[in-house]
Coordinates of C-alpha atoms and ligand atoms in Angstrom, one line a residue:
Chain J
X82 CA -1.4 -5.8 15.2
X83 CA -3.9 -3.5 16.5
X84 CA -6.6 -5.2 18.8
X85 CA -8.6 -2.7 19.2
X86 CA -10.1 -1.7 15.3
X87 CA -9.7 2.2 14.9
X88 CA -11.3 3.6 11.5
X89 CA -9.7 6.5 10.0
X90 CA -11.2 9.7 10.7
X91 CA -13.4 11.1 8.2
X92 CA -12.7 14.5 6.4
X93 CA -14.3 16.3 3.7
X94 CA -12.2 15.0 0.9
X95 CA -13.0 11.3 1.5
X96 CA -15.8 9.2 -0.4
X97 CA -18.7 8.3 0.9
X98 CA -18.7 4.4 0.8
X99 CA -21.9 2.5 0.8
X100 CA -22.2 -0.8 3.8
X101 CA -21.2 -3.2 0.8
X102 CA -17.8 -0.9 -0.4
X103 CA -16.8 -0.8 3.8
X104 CA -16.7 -3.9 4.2
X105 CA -14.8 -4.8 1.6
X106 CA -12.5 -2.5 2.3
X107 CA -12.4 -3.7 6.2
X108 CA -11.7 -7.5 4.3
X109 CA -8.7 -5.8 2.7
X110 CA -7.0 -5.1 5.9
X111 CA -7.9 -7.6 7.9
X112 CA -6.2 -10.1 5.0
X113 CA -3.0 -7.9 5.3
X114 CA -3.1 -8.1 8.9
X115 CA -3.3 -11.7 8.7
X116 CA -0.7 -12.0 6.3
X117 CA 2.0 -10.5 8.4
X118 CA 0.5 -12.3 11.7
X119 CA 0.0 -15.9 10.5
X120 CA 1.2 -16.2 7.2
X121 CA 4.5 -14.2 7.4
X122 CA 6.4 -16.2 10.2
X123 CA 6.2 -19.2 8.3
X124 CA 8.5 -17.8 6.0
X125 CA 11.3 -17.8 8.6
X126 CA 10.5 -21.7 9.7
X127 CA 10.4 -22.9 5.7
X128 CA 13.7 -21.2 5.3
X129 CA 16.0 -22.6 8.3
X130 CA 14.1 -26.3 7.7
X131 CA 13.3 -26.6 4.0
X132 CA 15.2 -23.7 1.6
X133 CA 19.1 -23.1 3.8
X134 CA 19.3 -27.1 3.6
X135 CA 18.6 -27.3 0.1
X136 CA 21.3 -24.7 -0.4
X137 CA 23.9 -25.9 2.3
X138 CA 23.5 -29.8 0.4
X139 CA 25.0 -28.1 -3.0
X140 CA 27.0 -25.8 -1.3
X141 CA 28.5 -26.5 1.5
X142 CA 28.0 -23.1 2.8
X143 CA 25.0 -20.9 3.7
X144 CA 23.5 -18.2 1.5
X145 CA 25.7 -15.5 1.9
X146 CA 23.4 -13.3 -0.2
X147 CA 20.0 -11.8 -0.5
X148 CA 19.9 -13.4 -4.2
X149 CA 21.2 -16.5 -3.2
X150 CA 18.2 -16.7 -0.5
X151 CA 15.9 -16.1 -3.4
X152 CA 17.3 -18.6 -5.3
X153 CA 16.0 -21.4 -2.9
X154 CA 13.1 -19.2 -1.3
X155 CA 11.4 -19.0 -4.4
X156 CA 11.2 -22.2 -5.2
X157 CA 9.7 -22.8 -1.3
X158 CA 5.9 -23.4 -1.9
X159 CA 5.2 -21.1 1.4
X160 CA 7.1 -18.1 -0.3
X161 CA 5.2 -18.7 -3.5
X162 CA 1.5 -18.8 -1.3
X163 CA 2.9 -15.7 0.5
X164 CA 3.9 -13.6 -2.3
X165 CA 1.0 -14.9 -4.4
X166 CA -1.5 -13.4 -1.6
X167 CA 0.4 -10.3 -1.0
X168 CA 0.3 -9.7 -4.2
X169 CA -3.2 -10.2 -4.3
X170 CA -3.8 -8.4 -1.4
X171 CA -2.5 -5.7 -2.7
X172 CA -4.8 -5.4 -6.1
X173 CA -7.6 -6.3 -3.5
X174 CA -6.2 -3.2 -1.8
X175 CA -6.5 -0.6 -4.8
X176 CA -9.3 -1.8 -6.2
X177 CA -11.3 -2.0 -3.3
X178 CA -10.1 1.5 -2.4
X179 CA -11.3 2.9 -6.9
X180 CA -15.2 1.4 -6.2
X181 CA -16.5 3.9 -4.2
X182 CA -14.6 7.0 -5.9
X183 CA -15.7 5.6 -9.1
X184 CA -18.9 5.8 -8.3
X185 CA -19.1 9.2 -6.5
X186 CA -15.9 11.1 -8.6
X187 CA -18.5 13.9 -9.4
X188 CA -19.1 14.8 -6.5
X189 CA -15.6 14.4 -5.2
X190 CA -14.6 16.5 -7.7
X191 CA -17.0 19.0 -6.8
X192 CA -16.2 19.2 -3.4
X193 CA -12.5 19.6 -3.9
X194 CA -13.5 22.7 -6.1
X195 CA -16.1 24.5 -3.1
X196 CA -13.9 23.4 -0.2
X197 CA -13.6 27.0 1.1
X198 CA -9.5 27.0 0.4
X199 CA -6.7 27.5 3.4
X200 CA -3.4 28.1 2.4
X201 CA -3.0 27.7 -1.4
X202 CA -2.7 25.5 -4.7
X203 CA -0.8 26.3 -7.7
X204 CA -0.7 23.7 -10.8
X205 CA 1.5 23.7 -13.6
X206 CA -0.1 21.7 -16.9
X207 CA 3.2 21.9 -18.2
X208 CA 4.9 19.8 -15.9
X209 CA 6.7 16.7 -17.0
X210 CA 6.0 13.7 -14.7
X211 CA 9.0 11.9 -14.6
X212 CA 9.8 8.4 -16.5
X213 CA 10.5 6.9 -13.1
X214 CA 7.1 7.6 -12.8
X215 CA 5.5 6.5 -15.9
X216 CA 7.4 3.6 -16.8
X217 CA 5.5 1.4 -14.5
X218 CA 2.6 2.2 -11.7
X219 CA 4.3 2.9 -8.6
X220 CA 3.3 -0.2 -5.5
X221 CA 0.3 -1.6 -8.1
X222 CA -2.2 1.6 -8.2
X223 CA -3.5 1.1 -11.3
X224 CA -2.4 5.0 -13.4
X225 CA -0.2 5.9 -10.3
X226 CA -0.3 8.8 -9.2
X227 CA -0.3 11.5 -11.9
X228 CA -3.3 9.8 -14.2
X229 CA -6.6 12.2 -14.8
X230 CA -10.0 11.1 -15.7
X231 CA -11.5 14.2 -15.7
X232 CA -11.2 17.9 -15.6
X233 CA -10.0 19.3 -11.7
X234 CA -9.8 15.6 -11.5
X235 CA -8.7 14.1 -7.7
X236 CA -9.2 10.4 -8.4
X237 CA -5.6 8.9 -8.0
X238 CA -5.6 11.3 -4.7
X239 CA -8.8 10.7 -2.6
X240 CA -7.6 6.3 -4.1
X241 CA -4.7 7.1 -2.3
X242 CA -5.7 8.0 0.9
X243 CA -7.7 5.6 1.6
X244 CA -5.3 2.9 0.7
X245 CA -2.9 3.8 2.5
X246 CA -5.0 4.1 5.5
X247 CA -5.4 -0.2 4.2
X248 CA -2.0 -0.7 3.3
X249 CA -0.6 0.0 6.7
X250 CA -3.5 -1.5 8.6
X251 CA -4.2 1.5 10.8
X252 CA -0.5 1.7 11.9
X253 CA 0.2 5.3 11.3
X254 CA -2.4 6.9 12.9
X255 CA -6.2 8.0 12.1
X256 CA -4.6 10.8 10.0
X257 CA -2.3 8.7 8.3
X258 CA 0.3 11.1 9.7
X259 CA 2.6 9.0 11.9
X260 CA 6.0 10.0 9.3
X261 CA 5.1 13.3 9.9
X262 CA 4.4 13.2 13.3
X263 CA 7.5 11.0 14.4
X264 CA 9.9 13.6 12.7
X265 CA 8.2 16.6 14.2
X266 CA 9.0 14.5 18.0
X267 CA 12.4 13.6 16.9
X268 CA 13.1 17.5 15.7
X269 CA 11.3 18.6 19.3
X270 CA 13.5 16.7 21.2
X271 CA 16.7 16.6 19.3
X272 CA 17.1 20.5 18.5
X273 CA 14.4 21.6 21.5
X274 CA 15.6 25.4 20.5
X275 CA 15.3 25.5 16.4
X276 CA 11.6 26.8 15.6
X277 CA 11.7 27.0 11.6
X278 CA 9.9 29.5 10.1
X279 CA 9.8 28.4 6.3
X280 CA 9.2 24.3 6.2
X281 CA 9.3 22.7 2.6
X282 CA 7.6 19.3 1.9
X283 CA 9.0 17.3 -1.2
X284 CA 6.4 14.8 -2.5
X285 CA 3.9 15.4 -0.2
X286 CA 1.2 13.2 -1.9
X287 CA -2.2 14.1 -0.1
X288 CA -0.4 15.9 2.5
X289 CA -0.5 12.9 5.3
X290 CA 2.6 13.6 6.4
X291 CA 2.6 17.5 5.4
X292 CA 0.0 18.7 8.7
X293 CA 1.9 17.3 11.5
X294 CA 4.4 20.3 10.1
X295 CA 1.7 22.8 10.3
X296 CA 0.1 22.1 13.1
X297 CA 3.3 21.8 15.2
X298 CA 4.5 25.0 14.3
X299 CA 1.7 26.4 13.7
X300 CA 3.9 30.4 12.9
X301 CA 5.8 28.7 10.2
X302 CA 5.1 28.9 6.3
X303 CA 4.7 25.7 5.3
X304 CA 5.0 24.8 1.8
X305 CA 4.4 21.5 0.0
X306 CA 5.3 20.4 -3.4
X307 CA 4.2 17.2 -5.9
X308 CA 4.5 16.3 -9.6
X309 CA 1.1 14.7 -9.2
X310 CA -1.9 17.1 -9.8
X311 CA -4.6 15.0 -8.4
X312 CA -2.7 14.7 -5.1
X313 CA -1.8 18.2 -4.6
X314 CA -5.8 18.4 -5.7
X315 CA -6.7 16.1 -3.0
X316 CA -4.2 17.4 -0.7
X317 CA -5.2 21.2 -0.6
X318 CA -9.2 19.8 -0.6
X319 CA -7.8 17.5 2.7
X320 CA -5.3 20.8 4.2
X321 CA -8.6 22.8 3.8
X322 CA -11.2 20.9 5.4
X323 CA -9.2 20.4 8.3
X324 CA -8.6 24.3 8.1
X325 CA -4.3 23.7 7.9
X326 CA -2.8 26.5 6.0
X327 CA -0.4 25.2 3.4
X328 CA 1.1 26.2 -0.1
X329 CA 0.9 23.0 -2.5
X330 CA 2.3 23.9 -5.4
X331 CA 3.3 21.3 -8.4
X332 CA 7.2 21.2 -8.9
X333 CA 9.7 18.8 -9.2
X334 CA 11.7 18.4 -6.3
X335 CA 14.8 18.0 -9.0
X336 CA 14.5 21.3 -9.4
X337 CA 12.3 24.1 -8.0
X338 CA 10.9 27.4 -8.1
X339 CA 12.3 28.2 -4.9
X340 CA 15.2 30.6 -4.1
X341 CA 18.6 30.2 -3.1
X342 CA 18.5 29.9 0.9
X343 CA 14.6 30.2 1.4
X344 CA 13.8 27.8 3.6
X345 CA 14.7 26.2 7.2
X346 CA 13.8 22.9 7.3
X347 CA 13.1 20.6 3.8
X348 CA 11.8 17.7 4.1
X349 CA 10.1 14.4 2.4
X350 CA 8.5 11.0 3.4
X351 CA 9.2 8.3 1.7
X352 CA 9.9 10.1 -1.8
X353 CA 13.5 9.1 -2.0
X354 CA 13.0 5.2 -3.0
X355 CA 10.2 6.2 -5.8
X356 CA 12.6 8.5 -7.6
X357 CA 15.9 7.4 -9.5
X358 CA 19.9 7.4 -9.4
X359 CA 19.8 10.5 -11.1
X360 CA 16.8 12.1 -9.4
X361 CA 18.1 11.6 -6.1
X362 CA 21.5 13.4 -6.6
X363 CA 19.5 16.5 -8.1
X364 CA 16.7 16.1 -5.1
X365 CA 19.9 16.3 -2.5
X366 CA 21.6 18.8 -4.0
X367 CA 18.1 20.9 -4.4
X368 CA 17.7 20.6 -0.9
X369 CA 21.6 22.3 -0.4
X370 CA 20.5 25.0 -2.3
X371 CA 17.3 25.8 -1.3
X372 CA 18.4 25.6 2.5
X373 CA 19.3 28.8 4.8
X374 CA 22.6 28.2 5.8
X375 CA 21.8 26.2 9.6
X376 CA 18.5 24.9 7.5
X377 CA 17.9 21.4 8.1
X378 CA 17.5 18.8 5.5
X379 CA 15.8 15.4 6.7
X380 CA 14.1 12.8 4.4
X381 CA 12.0 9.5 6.2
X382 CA 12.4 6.1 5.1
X383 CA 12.7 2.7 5.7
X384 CA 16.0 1.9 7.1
X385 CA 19.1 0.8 4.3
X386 CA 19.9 -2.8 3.7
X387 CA 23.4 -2.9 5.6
X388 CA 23.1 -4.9 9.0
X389 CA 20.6 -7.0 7.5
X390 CA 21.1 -10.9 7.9
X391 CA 20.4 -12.3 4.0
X392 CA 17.3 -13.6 5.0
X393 CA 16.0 -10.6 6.2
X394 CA 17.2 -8.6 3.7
X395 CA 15.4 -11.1 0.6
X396 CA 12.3 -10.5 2.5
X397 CA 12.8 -6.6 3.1
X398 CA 13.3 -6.8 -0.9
X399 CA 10.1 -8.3 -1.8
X400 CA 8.6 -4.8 -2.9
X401 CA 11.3 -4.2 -5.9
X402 CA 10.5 -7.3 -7.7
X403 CA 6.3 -7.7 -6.2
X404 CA 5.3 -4.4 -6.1
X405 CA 6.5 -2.3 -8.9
X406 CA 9.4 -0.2 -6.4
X407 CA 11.9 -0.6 -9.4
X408 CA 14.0 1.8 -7.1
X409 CA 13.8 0.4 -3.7
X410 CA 16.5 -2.0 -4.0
X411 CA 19.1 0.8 -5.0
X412 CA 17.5 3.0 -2.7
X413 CA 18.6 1.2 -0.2
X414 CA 21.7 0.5 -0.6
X415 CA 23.2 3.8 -1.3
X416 CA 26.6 5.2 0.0
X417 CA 24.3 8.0 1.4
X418 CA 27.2 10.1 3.0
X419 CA 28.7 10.5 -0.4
X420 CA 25.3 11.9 -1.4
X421 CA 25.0 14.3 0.7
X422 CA 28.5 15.6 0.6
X423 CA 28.7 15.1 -3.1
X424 CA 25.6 18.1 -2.9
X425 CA 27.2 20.2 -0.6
X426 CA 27.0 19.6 3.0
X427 CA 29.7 19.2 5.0
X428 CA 28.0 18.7 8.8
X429 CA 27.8 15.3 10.4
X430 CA 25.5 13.4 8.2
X431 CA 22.1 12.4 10.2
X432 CA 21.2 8.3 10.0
X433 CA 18.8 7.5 12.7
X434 CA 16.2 5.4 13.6
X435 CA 13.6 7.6 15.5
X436 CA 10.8 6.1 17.3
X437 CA 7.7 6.0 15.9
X438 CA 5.4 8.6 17.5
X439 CA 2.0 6.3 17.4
X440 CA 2.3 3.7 20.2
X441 CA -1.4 2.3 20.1
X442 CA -0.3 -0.8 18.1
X443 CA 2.2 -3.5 19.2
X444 CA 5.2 -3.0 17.2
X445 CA 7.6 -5.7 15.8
X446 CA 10.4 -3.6 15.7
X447 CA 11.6 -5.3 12.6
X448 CA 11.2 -4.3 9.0
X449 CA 9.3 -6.8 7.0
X450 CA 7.4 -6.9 3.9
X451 CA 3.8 -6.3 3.4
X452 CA 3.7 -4.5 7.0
X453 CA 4.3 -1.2 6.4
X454 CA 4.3 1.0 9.9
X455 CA 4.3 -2.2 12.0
X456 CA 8.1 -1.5 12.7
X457 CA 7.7 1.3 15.0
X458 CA 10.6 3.4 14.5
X459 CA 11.0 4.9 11.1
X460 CA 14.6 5.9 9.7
X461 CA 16.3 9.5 9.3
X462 CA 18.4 10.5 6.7
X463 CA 19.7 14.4 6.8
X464 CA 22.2 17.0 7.6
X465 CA 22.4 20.9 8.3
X466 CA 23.3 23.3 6.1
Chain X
X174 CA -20.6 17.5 -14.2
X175 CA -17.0 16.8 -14.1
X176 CA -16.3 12.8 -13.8
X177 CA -19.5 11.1 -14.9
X178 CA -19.1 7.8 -15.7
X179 CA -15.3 7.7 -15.9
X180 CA -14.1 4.2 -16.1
X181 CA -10.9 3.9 -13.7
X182 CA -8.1 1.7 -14.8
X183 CA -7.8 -1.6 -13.0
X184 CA -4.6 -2.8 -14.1
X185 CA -1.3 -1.5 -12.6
X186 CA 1.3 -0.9 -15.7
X187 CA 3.9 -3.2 -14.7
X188 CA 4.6 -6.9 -15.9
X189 CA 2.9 -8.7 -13.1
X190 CA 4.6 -11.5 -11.3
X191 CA 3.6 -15.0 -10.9
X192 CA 5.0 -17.3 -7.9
X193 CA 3.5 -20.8 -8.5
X194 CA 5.4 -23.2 -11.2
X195 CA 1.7 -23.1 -13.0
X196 CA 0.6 -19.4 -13.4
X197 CA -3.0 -20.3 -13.3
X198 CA -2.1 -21.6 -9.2
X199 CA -2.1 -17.5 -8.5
X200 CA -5.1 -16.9 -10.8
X201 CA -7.4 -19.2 -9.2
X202 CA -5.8 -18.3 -5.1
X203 CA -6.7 -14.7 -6.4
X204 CA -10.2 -15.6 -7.5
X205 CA -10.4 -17.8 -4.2
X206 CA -9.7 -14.4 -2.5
X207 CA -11.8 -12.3 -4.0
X208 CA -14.7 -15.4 -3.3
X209 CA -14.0 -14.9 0.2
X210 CA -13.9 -11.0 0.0
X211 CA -17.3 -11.1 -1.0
X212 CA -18.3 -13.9 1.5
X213 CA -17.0 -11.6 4.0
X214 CA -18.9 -8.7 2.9
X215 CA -21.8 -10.7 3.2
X216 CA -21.8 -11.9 6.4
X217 CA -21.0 -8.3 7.2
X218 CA -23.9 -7.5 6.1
X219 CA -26.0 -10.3 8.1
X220 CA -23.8 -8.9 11.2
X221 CA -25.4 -5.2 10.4
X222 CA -28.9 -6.8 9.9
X223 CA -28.4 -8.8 13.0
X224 CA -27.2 -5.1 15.3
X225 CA -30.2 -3.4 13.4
X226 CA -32.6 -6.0 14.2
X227 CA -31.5 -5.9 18.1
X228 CA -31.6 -1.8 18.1
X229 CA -34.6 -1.5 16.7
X230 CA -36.1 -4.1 19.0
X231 CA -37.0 -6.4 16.4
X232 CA -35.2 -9.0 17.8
X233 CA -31.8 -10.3 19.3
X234 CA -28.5 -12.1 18.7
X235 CA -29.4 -13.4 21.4
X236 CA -32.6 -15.4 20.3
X237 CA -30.7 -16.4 17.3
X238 CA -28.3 -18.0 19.1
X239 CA -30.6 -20.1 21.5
X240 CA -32.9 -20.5 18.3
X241 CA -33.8 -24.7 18.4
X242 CA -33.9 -26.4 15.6
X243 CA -36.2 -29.0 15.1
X244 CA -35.9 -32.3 13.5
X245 CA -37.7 -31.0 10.0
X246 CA -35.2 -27.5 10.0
X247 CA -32.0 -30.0 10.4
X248 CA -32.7 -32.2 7.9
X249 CA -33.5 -29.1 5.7
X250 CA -30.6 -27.8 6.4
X251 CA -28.5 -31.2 6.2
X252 CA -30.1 -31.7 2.8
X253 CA -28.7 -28.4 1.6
X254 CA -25.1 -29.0 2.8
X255 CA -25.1 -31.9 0.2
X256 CA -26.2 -30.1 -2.5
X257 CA -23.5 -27.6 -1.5
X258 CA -21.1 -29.8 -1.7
X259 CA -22.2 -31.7 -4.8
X260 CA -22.0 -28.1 -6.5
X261 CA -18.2 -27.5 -5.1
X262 CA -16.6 -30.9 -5.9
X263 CA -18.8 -31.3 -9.2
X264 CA -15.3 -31.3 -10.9
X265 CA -13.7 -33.8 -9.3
X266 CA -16.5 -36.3 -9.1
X267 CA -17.7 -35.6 -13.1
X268 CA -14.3 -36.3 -14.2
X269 CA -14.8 -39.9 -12.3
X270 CA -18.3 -40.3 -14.1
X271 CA -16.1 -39.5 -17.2
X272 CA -14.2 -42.7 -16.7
X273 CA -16.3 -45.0 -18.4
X274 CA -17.4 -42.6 -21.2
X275 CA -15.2 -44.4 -24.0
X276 CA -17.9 -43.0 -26.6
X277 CA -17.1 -39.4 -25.5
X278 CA -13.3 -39.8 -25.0
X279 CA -12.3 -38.2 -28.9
X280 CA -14.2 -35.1 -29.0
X281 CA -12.9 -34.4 -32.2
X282 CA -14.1 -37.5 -33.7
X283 CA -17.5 -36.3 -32.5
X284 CA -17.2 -33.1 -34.3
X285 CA -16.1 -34.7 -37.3
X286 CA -19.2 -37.2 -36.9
X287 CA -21.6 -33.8 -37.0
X288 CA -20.1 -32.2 -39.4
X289 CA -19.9 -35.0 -41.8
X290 CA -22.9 -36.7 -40.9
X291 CA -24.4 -35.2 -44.9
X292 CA -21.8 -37.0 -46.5
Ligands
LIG223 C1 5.0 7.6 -1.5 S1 4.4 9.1 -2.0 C2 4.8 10.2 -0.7 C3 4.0 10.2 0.5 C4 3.9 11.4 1.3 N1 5.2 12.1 1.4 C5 3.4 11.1 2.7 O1 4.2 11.0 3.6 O2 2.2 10.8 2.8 C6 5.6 9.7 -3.3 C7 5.1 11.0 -3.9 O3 6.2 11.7 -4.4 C8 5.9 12.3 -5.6 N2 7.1 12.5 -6.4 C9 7.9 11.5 -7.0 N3 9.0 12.1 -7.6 C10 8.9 13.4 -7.4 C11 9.7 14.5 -7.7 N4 10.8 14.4 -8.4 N5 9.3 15.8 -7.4 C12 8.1 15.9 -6.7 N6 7.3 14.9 -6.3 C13 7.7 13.7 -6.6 C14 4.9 11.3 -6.2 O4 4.0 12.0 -7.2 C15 4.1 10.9 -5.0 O5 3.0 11.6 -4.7

């Protein structure tokens, strides 16, 4: 956890928030924070002294499974406190994040409008959003991410921002941008001579991972794409205000607008999990065919489920069942060579865990649930074209 | 303008899970939470009022922690920690005050007793 408090840094597309709406904002994630530093580790004791014995007396054996940990751990009362105030803590977390743009949204959506534009935005009205993305709210925010109020409307957008800023307690930065950033160090130092001069980001959200790209190479194109209009609305008011050129554009990553061979590096941040068996094939192979041949594809995640004990793994799994992730599970546990030779590529696959470029925080080095960031390293999954 | 008044949804589409083997357990820890949100939000407030106070030269954390209370502001204050109480364990201690109620044990006998009472 972070002993010093940092605040993220204000832009033009952010709320204003009255004392009152702060602070209950600063309550948010300083319950999350003592959720993963208190409550969390309690987990581990009430599993090796109360929940494996339970199993091992009617078994004979240990849990050899992450369901058969959840079979005991969820009858363990600490589990059921935990999840019951993560869960919590995470509705705390949205809705503490909706007051203050509920009460300014005019002038939010006002702003987005006069921001004096950099780079671009192009929406399509006729854009499907995807059922994996209207069957239930994706991680609790109450409409998700494609809902509009109003007309121009950035709700869903400037609600994200801020809660994510919450969610990972200050972990990835003032800007949000540690994915981002992390990748752009692994590229520098892994391929020190490949300068890409067309740079495409799929699901880009508000862009928090999208400006370490155009900042860093600052001569490149960079192009961003979402299915959600008041992101990419947020997003280009965000980009623009912090003068960073970039093309949002409103497309699904399934299948773009884009050209055969147009781009040198594709990217995406944490996209893969929200999407769906289907939706992930046609992302991968979108990324084949959109890549220059010697293009880079790389997509940032959490790290897959193999080489986790069972334990760990139950707990790493909280999010499918707790937080509306109905794909995370899967997501994790995909044969991801096959994937990305089934589209195409035939380089060495890229799986890598790359350091995490924001070292202000102490880092656990572990993945665990409700401390998103805290890990410190951050998981590549790619290839070359 | 453009958003006025728009209502936000506060519910995220999703059947939401419960944990405790009584459902109502989660309710009431999640109104406990909130409770202490605001709690927190308040004595954040106090904490501004207290920096303010001190910048503008008004006065100091300082003389509010050397502040000495006097016999009359104790027993003030003692007085008001029972009545706190009292309020918070109301529950617990009415339902023993309930215990020798026989007269009030069938509520339904009572409404039939009002009801009727014209017949
Ligand atoms: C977790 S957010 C991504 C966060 C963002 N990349 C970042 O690093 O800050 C997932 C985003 O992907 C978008 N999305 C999901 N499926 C998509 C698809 N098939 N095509 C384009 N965008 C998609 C969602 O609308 C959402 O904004």
């Amino acid at each position: 956890m972070s002993a010093t408090y940092k605040e993220q840094a204000r832009h033009g597309a952010l709320p204003e928030t009255t004392h009152d709406e702060l602070a209950r904002q600063h309550f948010v994630r300083s319950f999350k924070e003592y959720l993963v530093g208190a409550i969390h580790p309690g987990l581990e004791t009430a599993y090796e002294k109360r929940a494996k014995p339970t199993f091992e007396a009617e078994h004979q054996r240990e849990p050899e499974t992450m369901q058969e940990v959840g079979t005991v751990m969820k009858q363990d009362s600490h589990y059921q406190a935990w999840s019951s105030l993560l869960r919590t803590s995470q509705e705390m977390m949205w809705s503490s994040a909706q007051i203050p743009v509920e009460r300014t949204l005019p002038s939010l959506v006002g702003n987005a409008r006069n921001t004096p534009p950099c780079g671009s935005l192009t929406l399509d009205p006729k854009l499907m959003t995807p059922a994996y993305h209207t069957a239930v709210d994706i991680h609790c925010q109450p409409g998700g991410y494609h809902t509009e109020y109003t007309e121009d409307d950035v709700a869903q957008g400037a609600i994200y921002d801020r809660a994510v800023y919450l969610y990972a307690m200050g972990q990835m930065g003032v800007n949000n941008a540690d994915m981002g950033d992390s990748t752009v160090a692994w590229l520098q130092s892994e391929y020190p001579d490949f300068v890409p001069e067309k740079i495409l980001d799929m699901g880009c959200a508000v862009g928090h991972s999208t400006l370490p790209y155009a900042s860093s190479f600052p001569d490149a194109e960079v192009h961003a794409i979402d299915v959600a209009a008041p992101m990419l609305r947020h997003a280009h008011a965000r980009a623009s205000a912090m003068q960073l050129p970039v093309h949002f554009s409103q497309q699904n990553a399934e299948s773009t607008h884009y050209a055969d061979n147009s781009f040198d590096l594709v990217v995406s941040h944490i996209l893969l999990h929200e999407t769906s068996s289907a939706a992930i094939k046609n992302i991968i192979g979108e990324c084949y065919r959109v890549l220059k041949p010697g293009g880079l594809m790389l997509h940032v995640e959490t790290p897959p489920y193999e080489g986790m004990s069972p334990f760990e793994t139950f707990l790493f799994d909280w999010d499918s069942e707790n937080n509306n992730e109905p794909f995370w599970r899967k997501s994790h546990q995909l044969d991801l060579d096959a994937l990305a030779s089934n589209a195409g590529f035939e380089k060495p696959i890229i799986k890598v865990m790359a350091p995490s470029a924001f070292q202000e925080t102490q880092r656990s080095m572990t993945f665990q649930g409700g401390d998103f960031g805290g890990g410190g390293v951050w998981f590549i999954y790619g290839c070359q074209k | 303008m453009s958003g006025e008044g728009v209502t936000l949804k506060r519910r995220a589409k999703g059947k939401r899970p419960f944990y405790f083997s009584d459902p109502d357990v989660d309710r009431l820890l999640s109104m406990i939470m909130a409770l202490a949100g605001e709690l927190s939000v308040t004595r954040d407030r106090l904490d501004t009022l207290e920096r303010v106070a001190q910048e503008k030269g008004l006065f100091s954390q300082v003389d509010i922690e050397t502040f000495a209370l006097d016999e009359e502001a104790l027993s003030d204050r003692s007085a008001r920690h029972q009545t706190l109480f009292k309020e918070v364990t109301r529950i617990i201690s009415a339902e023993l005050e309930g215990l020798d109620d026989t007269d009030a044990s069938d509520y339904s006998a009572v409404v039939a007793q009002v009801e009727n009472d014209d017949a």
